[in-house]
Structures are given as structure tokens and as C-alpha cells.
PDB file of C-alpha atoms in Angstrom:
ATOM      1  CA  TYR A   1      -5.091 -10.744  17.894  1.00 92.00           C
ATOM      2  CA  THR A   2      -7.740  -9.590  20.301  1.00 96.00           C
ATOM      3  CA  HIS A   3      -7.671  -5.849  19.464  1.00 98.00           C
ATOM      4  CA  ARG A   4      -9.342  -4.826  16.167  1.00 98.00           C
ATOM      5  CA  VAL A   5     -10.243  -1.687  14.359  1.00 98.00           C
ATOM      6  CA  VAL A   6     -12.382  -2.268  11.166  1.00 97.00           C
ATOM      7  CA  HIS A   7     -13.784   0.070   8.620  1.00 97.00           C
ATOM      8  CA  GLY A   8     -15.629  -1.745   5.978  1.00 96.00           C
ATOM      9  CA  GLN A   9     -18.547  -2.060   3.568  1.00 92.00           C
ATOM     10  CA  LYS A  10     -20.159  -5.491   3.278  1.00 87.00           C
ATOM     11  CA  GLY A  11     -19.253  -7.137   0.061  1.00 84.00           C
ATOM     12  CA  TYR A  12     -17.257  -4.090  -1.018  1.00 85.00           C
ATOM     13  CA  HIS A  13     -14.300  -2.097   0.182  1.00 84.00           C
ATOM     14  CA  GLY A  14     -12.706  -2.257   3.637  1.00 95.00           C
ATOM     15  CA  VAL A  15      -9.656  -2.011   5.800  1.00 98.00           C
ATOM     16  CA  ALA A  16      -8.892  -3.584   9.160  1.00 98.00           C
ATOM     17  CA  THR A  17      -6.076  -3.460  11.641  1.00 98.00           C
ATOM     18  CA  VAL A  18      -5.783  -6.261  14.158  1.00 98.00           C
ATOM     19  CA  SER A  19      -3.271  -6.372  17.011  1.00 97.00           C
ATOM     20  CA  ARG A  20      -1.974  -8.121  20.174  1.00 96.00           C
ATOM     21  CA  ILE A  21      -1.199  -4.703  21.562  1.00 96.00           C
ATOM     22  CA  PRO A  22      -4.143  -2.543  22.742  1.00 97.00           C
ATOM     23  CA  LEU A  23      -5.054   0.133  20.224  1.00 97.00           C
ATOM     24  CA  ARG A  24      -7.641   2.736  19.550  1.00 98.00           C
ATOM     25  CA  GLU A  25      -8.992   4.264  16.349  1.00 98.00           C
ATOM     26  CA  ALA A  26      -7.311   7.459  15.425  1.00 97.00           C
ATOM     27  CA  GLY A  27      -9.457   8.531  12.410  1.00 97.00           C
ATOM     28  CA  ARG A  28     -10.966   7.693   9.056  1.00 98.00           C
ATOM     29  CA  HIS A  29     -10.489   9.651   5.899  1.00 97.00           C
ATOM     30  CA  ASP A  30     -12.609   9.659   2.816  1.00 96.00           C
ATOM     31  CA  TRP A  31     -10.108  10.849   0.248  1.00 96.00           C
ATOM     32  CA  GLN A  32     -12.607  10.295  -2.582  1.00 90.00           C
ATOM     33  CA  ASP A  33     -15.446  12.065  -0.818  1.00 88.00           C
ATOM     34  CA  ASN A  34     -17.826   9.266  -1.725  1.00 92.00           C
ATOM     35  CA  GLY A  35     -18.183   7.169   1.340  1.00 92.00           C
ATOM     36  CA  GLU A  36     -15.984   4.283   0.379  1.00 95.00           C
ATOM     37  CA  ALA A  37     -14.180   2.506   3.259  1.00 97.00           C
ATOM     38  CA  ARG A  38     -10.682   2.927   2.193  1.00 98.00           C
ATOM     39  CA  HIS A  39      -8.644   4.080   5.281  1.00 98.00           C
ATOM     40  CA  VAL A  40      -8.518   3.649   8.974  1.00 99.00           C
ATOM     41  CA  GLY A  41      -5.887   4.994  11.380  1.00 99.00           C
ATOM     42  CA  VAL A  42      -4.927   3.477  14.791  1.00 99.00           C
ATOM     43  CA  GLU A  43      -2.816   4.431  17.695  1.00 98.00           C
ATOM     44  CA  LEU A  44      -0.878   1.693  19.594  1.00 97.00           C
ATOM     45  CA  LEU A  45      -1.456   2.360  23.224  1.00 96.00           C
ATOM     46  CA  GLY A  46       1.781   2.570  25.204  1.00 94.00           C
ATOM     47  CA  HIS A  47       3.782   3.326  22.047  1.00 93.00           C
ATOM     48  CA  ASP A  48       4.201   6.583  20.297  1.00 92.00           C
ATOM     49  CA  LEU A  49       3.138   4.981  17.056  1.00 96.00           C
ATOM     50  CA  VAL A  50       0.296   5.481  14.568  1.00 98.00           C
ATOM     51  CA  ILE A  51      -0.530   3.003  11.898  1.00 99.00           C
ATOM     52  CA  GLU A  52      -2.409   4.332   8.825  1.00 99.00           C
ATOM     53  CA  ASN A  53      -4.064   1.532   6.813  1.00 99.00           C
ATOM     54  CA  VAL A  54      -5.106   2.536   3.187  1.00 99.00           C
ATOM     55  CA  TYR A  55      -6.588   0.888   0.238  1.00 98.00           C
ATOM     56  CA  ILE A  56      -5.923   3.101  -2.809  1.00 98.00           C
ATOM     57  CA  PRO A  57      -8.437   2.687  -5.739  1.00 97.00           C
ATOM     58  CA  ALA A  58      -7.273   0.463  -8.502  1.00 98.00           C
ATOM     59  CA  GLY A  59      -8.100   3.114 -11.100  1.00 98.00           C
ATOM     60  CA  GLY A  60      -9.970   1.144 -13.920  1.00 98.00           C
ATOM     61  CA  ASP A  61      -8.383   0.025 -17.167  1.00 98.00           C
ATOM     62  CA  VAL A  62      -7.775   3.206 -19.110  1.00 98.00           C
ATOM     63  CA  PRO A  63      -4.898   5.426 -17.972  1.00 98.00           C
ATOM     64  CA  ASP A  64      -6.475   8.702 -18.912  1.00 98.00           C
ATOM     65  CA  ARG A  65      -7.946  11.162 -16.478  1.00 97.00           C
ATOM     66  CA  ASP A  66     -10.441  12.573 -18.899  1.00 98.00           C
ATOM     67  CA  ALA A  67     -11.723   9.294 -20.459  1.00 98.00           C
ATOM     68  CA  ASN A  68     -11.763   7.322 -17.197  1.00 98.00           C
ATOM     69  CA  PRO A  69     -13.239   8.857 -14.044  1.00 97.00           C
ATOM     70  CA  LYS A  70     -11.921   5.964 -11.950  1.00 97.00           C
ATOM     71  CA  PHE A  71      -8.338   6.858 -12.931  1.00 98.00           C
ATOM     72  CA  ALA A  72      -8.942  10.419 -12.133  1.00 98.00           C
ATOM     73  CA  GLN A  73     -10.294   9.393  -8.676  1.00 97.00           C
ATOM     74  CA  LYS A  74      -7.238   7.442  -8.056  1.00 98.00           C
ATOM     75  CA  LEU A  75      -4.950  10.321  -8.817  1.00 98.00           C
ATOM     76  CA  ASP A  76      -7.027  12.768  -6.771  1.00 98.00           C
ATOM     77  CA  PHE A  77      -7.145  10.238  -3.867  1.00 98.00           C
ATOM     78  CA  ILE A  78      -3.302  10.141  -3.809  1.00 99.00           C
ATOM     79  CA  GLY A  79      -3.074  13.853  -4.103  1.00 98.00           C
ATOM     80  CA  ARG A  80      -5.264  14.383  -1.109  1.00 98.00           C
ATOM     81  CA  MET A  81      -3.228  11.882   0.839  1.00 99.00           C
ATOM     82  CA  THR A  82      -0.179  13.813  -0.005  1.00 99.00           C
ATOM     83  CA  ARG A  83      -1.516  17.009   1.425  1.00 98.00           C
ATOM     84  CA  TRP A  84      -2.719  15.145   4.576  1.00 98.00           C
ATOM     85  CA  ALA A  85       0.914  13.530   4.949  1.00 98.00           C
ATOM     86  CA  GLU A  86       2.542  16.953   4.805  1.00 98.00           C
ATOM     87  CA  ALA A  87       0.994  17.773   8.217  1.00 97.00           C
ATOM     88  CA  LEU A  88       1.951  14.508  10.027  1.00 97.00           C
ATOM     89  CA  HIS A  89       4.296  14.913  13.054  1.00 96.00           C
ATOM     90  CA  ARG A  90       4.139  11.546  14.869  1.00 96.00           C
ATOM     91  CA  PRO A  91       6.006   8.451  14.056  1.00 97.00           C
ATOM     92  CA  THR A  92       3.710   6.759  11.599  1.00 98.00           C
ATOM     93  CA  LEU A  93       3.557   3.592   9.563  1.00 99.00           C
ATOM     94  CA  LEU A  94       1.575   3.758   6.338  1.00 99.00           C
ATOM     95  CA  VAL A  95       0.597   0.411   4.987  1.00 99.00           C
ATOM     96  CA  GLY A  96      -1.755  -1.123   2.485  1.00 99.00           C
ATOM     97  CA  ASP A  97      -2.619  -1.890  -1.074  1.00 99.00           C
ATOM     98  CA  PHE A  98      -1.482   1.172  -2.937  1.00 99.00           C
ATOM     99  CA  ASN A  99      -2.262  -0.323  -6.362  1.00 99.00           C
ATOM    100  CA  VAL A 100       0.810   1.243  -7.822  1.00 99.00           C
ATOM    101  CA  ALA A 101       4.168  -0.435  -8.597  1.00 99.00           C
ATOM    102  CA  PRO A 102       6.411   2.681  -8.591  1.00 99.00           C
ATOM    103  CA  LEU A 103       9.842   1.412  -9.724  1.00 99.00           C
ATOM    104  CA  ASP A 104      10.959  -0.097 -12.888  1.00 99.00           C
ATOM    105  CA  CYS A 105      11.926  -3.280 -11.122  1.00 99.00           C
ATOM    106  CA  ASP A 106       8.592  -3.570  -9.238  1.00 99.00           C
ATOM    107  CA  VAL A 107       6.931  -5.212 -12.273  1.00 98.00           C
ATOM    108  CA  TYR A 108       7.833  -8.198 -14.441  1.00 97.00           C
ATOM    109  CA  ASP A 109       8.125  -6.059 -17.671  1.00 97.00           C
ATOM    110  CA  HIS A 110       8.637  -2.362 -17.191  1.00 99.00           C
ATOM    111  CA  LYS A 111       8.352  -1.386 -20.901  1.00 98.00           C
ATOM    112  CA  ALA A 112       5.284  -3.622 -21.503  1.00 98.00           C
ATOM    113  CA  LEU A 113       3.388  -1.989 -18.616  1.00 98.00           C
ATOM    114  CA  LEU A 114       4.109   1.666 -19.136  1.00 99.00           C
ATOM    115  CA  LYS A 115       0.593   2.150 -20.445  1.00 98.00           C
ATOM    116  CA  VAL A 116      -1.126  -0.309 -17.924  1.00 98.00           C
ATOM    117  CA  VAL A 117      -2.834   1.205 -14.961  1.00 99.00           C
ATOM    118  CA  SER A 118      -0.661   0.572 -11.815  1.00 99.00           C
ATOM    119  CA  HIS A 119       2.609   1.434 -13.474  1.00 99.00           C
ATOM    120  CA  THR A 120       2.059   4.428 -15.672  1.00 99.00           C
ATOM    121  CA  PRO A 121       4.555   7.302 -15.348  1.00 99.00           C
ATOM    122  CA  LEU A 122       1.773   9.558 -14.067  1.00 99.00           C
ATOM    123  CA  GLU A 123       0.839   7.218 -11.229  1.00 99.00           C
ATOM    124  CA  CYS A 124       4.436   6.540 -10.313  1.00 99.00           C
ATOM    125  CA  ALA A 125       5.101  10.283 -10.205  1.00 99.00           C
ATOM    126  CA  THR A 126       1.933  10.931  -8.106  1.00 99.00           C
ATOM    127  CA  LEU A 127       2.896   8.235  -5.590  1.00 99.00           C
ATOM    128  CA  GLY A 128       6.384   9.686  -5.504  1.00 99.00           C
ATOM    129  CA  ASP A 129       4.965  13.103  -4.434  1.00 99.00           C
ATOM    130  CA  LEU A 130       3.248  11.250  -1.562  1.00 99.00           C
ATOM    131  CA  ARG A 131       6.488   9.519  -0.589  1.00 99.00           C
ATOM    132  CA  ASP A 132       8.322  12.879  -0.590  1.00 99.00           C
ATOM    133  CA  SER A 133       5.654  14.720   1.299  1.00 98.00           C
ATOM    134  CA  HIS A 134       6.626  13.161   4.627  1.00 98.00           C
ATOM    135  CA  GLY A 135      10.035  11.711   3.878  1.00 98.00           C
ATOM    136  CA  TRP A 136       8.478   8.208   4.023  1.00 99.00           C
ATOM    137  CA  GLU A 137      10.986   5.369   3.807  1.00 99.00           C
ATOM    138  CA  ASP A 138       9.938   2.527   1.488  1.00 99.00           C
ATOM    139  CA  LEU A 139      10.726  -0.497   3.739  1.00 99.00           C
ATOM    140  CA  GLY A 140      10.220  -3.008   1.023  1.00 99.00           C
ATOM    141  CA  ARG A 141      13.037  -1.431  -0.886  1.00 99.00           C
ATOM    142  CA  ARG A 142      15.230  -0.784   2.138  1.00 98.00           C
ATOM    143  CA  PHE A 143      15.374  -4.435   2.916  1.00 99.00           C
ATOM    144  CA  ILE A 144      15.070  -5.767  -0.620  1.00 99.00           C
ATOM    145  CA  PRO A 145      17.000  -3.241  -2.588  1.00 99.00           C
ATOM    146  CA  ALA A 146      16.285  -2.394  -6.207  1.00 98.00           C
ATOM    147  CA  PRO A 147      16.666  -4.018  -8.697  1.00 98.00           C
ATOM    148  CA  GLU A 148      16.082  -7.296  -6.700  1.00 98.00           C
ATOM    149  CA  ARG A 149      12.836  -9.089  -7.543  1.00 98.00           C
ATOM    150  CA  ASN A 150      10.141  -8.078  -5.151  1.00 98.00           C
ATOM    151  CA  TYR A 151       6.420  -8.689  -5.954  1.00 98.00           C
ATOM    152  CA  SER A 152       3.384  -8.808  -3.802  1.00 98.00           C
ATOM    153  CA  TRP A 153       0.589  -9.479  -6.383  1.00 98.00           C
ATOM    154  CA  TRP A 154      -0.032 -11.965  -9.168  1.00 97.00           C
ATOM    155  CA  SER A 155      -2.911 -12.572 -11.413  1.00 94.00           C
ATOM    156  CA  TYR A 156      -5.324 -15.417 -10.721  1.00 92.00           C
ATOM    157  CA  ARG A 157      -4.526 -17.013 -14.103  1.00 89.00           C
ATOM    158  CA  ALA A 158      -3.349 -20.488 -13.955  1.00 84.00           C
ATOM    159  CA  TRP A 159       0.112 -19.715 -15.243  1.00 87.00           C
ATOM    160  CA  TRP A 160       0.859 -17.039 -12.671  1.00 84.00           C
ATOM    161  CA  ARG A 161       3.770 -19.003 -11.042  1.00 82.00           C
ATOM    162  CA  ARG A 162       5.258 -20.330 -14.342  1.00 88.00           C
ATOM    163  CA  LYS A 163       5.408 -16.852 -15.931  1.00 93.00           C
ATOM    164  CA  ASP A 164       5.937 -14.978 -12.628  1.00 95.00           C
ATOM    165  CA  GLN A 165       4.127 -11.946 -13.965  1.00 96.00           C
ATOM    166  CA  GLY A 166       4.111 -10.051 -10.623  1.00 97.00           C
ATOM    167  CA  ARG A 167       3.821  -6.492  -9.422  1.00 98.00           C
ATOM    168  CA  ARG A 168       4.696  -4.848  -6.160  1.00 99.00           C
ATOM    169  CA  LEU A 169       1.326  -3.149  -5.332  1.00 99.00           C
ATOM    170  CA  ASP A 170       1.520  -3.472  -1.548  1.00 99.00           C
ATOM    171  CA  HIS A 171       3.672  -1.326   0.573  1.00 99.00           C
ATOM    172  CA  MET A 172       4.898  -0.431   4.055  1.00 99.00           C
ATOM    173  CA  TRP A 173       6.245   3.096   4.351  1.00 99.00           C
ATOM    174  CA  ALA A 174       7.623   4.475   7.621  1.00 99.00           C
ATOM    175  CA  SER A 175       8.323   7.991   9.037  1.00 98.00           C
ATOM    176  CA  PRO A 176      12.085   8.583   9.204  1.00 97.00           C
ATOM    177  CA  ALA A 177      12.308   8.115  12.954  1.00 95.00           C
ATOM    178  CA  LEU A 178      10.238   4.917  12.910  1.00 98.00           C
ATOM    179  CA  ALA A 179      12.131   3.601   9.910  1.00 98.00           C
ATOM    180  CA  ALA A 180      15.298   3.730  12.028  1.00 97.00           C
ATOM    181  CA  GLN A 181      13.657   1.105  14.237  1.00 98.00           C
ATOM    182  CA  ALA A 182      12.913  -1.315  11.497  1.00 98.00           C
ATOM    183  CA  ARG A 183      14.982  -4.537  11.744  1.00 98.00           C
ATOM    184  CA  ALA A 184      13.682  -6.905   9.006  1.00 99.00           C
ATOM    185  CA  HIS A 185      11.133  -7.106   6.216  1.00 99.00           C
ATOM    186  CA  ARG A 186       9.975  -9.982   4.071  1.00 98.00           C
ATOM    187  CA  VAL A 187       7.323 -10.934   1.516  1.00 99.00           C
ATOM    188  CA  VAL A 188       5.337 -14.136   2.495  1.00 98.00           C
ATOM    189  CA  GLU A 189       5.089 -15.326  -1.092  1.00 96.00           C
ATOM    190  CA  GLU A 190       4.343 -18.872  -0.190  1.00 96.00           C
ATOM    191  CA  THR A 191       0.771 -17.986   0.820  1.00 96.00           C
ATOM    192  CA  ARG A 192       0.017 -17.296  -2.861  1.00 94.00           C
ATOM    193  CA  GLU A 193       0.119 -21.131  -3.278  1.00 92.00           C
ATOM    194  CA  TRP A 194      -2.499 -21.898  -0.570  1.00 95.00           C
ATOM    195  CA  ASP A 195      -5.969 -23.237  -1.515  1.00 93.00           C
ATOM    196  CA  GLN A 196      -8.185 -20.354  -2.536  1.00 93.00           C
ATOM    197  CA  PRO A 197      -5.530 -17.685  -1.766  1.00 94.00           C
ATOM    198  CA  SER A 198      -5.707 -13.957  -2.296  1.00 96.00           C
ATOM    199  CA  ASP A 199      -4.016 -12.562  -5.322  1.00 96.00           C
ATOM    200  CA  HIS A 200      -1.952 -10.416  -2.943  1.00 97.00           C
ATOM    201  CA  VAL A 201       0.505 -11.799  -0.392  1.00 98.00           C
ATOM    202  CA  PRO A 202       1.307 -10.539   3.127  1.00 98.00           C
ATOM    203  CA  LEU A 203       4.278  -8.286   4.030  1.00 99.00           C
ATOM    204  CA  ILE A 204       5.941  -8.559   7.440  1.00 99.00           C
ATOM    205  CA  THR A 205       8.223  -5.844   8.925  1.00 98.00           C
ATOM    206  CA  GLU A 206       9.861  -6.280  12.403  1.00 98.00           C
ATOM    207  CA  PHE A 207      10.545  -3.237  14.528  1.00 97.00           C
ATOM    208  CA  GLU A 208      12.517  -2.714  17.721  1.00 95.00           C
ATOM    209  CA  LEU A 209      10.178  -0.302  19.578  1.00 90.00           C
TER     210      LEU A 209
END
């Protein structure tokens, strides 16, 4: 992967896109207006394809806009993304850690997590507005249809595997025309058992471009 576009802050936030195909940076958006490195877009040269890589804020612990500024920032971030997505016109792949598990079956216990940040009704509805703004197709649920188990994140606690308390926080969404070219999708869950792993696991989607 010799082609790289990186937007990061040392020891803090960051996003990166690496590729075997030549690419060029297509933009950076600061949807919080605070300088955090949470988005970078790239264009694949020789292909009519844009990849938008985003890291949506986690939102803190309290699901209340007034009591928790971080939660308000998260909702506003997604709202600004929604307005941005309405104007997109090229085949686009939107990927990243969205920090929202939008469907009832995207978490291990829907009722228990209704008041937990990442699965509150307000977050799910706000992310739904983003999905509808461009007609995005959720590739994770196209290839692994609801209500099948589909998680991308587990706690670092030692019992994570035994209890399987996962959430689907990471997503790949495609523009309608690009979604038609998707051929396969999988969650690389085995990486969660590596030595010193991330608490997130990779997603892989195959396209016929």
C-alpha cells in the first residue's frame, strides 16, 4: 500500500486512507469547527470514485445535549455531514467509525442500551437522516441482513468474547451507483483475538469497478 493520505493529530484523533491504486486528497472537513482531525476524502485516480473517511465523535457518557457538550457536538457533527452529503454527486464510499449502532440488532441488548451513548434513539435517528440525505446503502446490512449478528466493536474487558457484548459502530456506506458494484462484504472478527488488538475490527468490501 504505497499510496497514503493521512490527516492526524499526534497522540489524538486521526484518519488515514492507504491504497495500492494511486490517489489524491480530495478535501478535509472540520464538522466540529474545532480543528480535530476527523475526516479526509480521497479520489482514486483512473476511477470515478471518492472515498470519504470519517471518525465521528464518541459523544461522552451522558446522552443529553444540554448536560453533555460532547453529545451535542456529536449530533451537530452528524447534522453538518448530512447537509454536506445532500450535495454529493459522484460515486462515493463513506467509511469509518461512526460511533453509532443504528439498528436494534446492531447491539447485544437493544433494550439495555437505549440510554447508552451510541445506541440512543436520538443518535440512531440523526444517523438515519445522514443515510437518507444521499440515499446511502449500508453495505454491512446488505450482505449481512438484519437481524443477523453483525458487530465491529467489543469492550477491552477480559470477558468480551464469552459475553459477546458487541456493537456495530463501524460502517461502509455507498452511493447507489457504487453500491450496485459491491460484490462481497465481511467483518474480520478474528483480529480481535490478536495480541494487543484494537477494540474495533476491520471491515472488507469487494467491488467490481
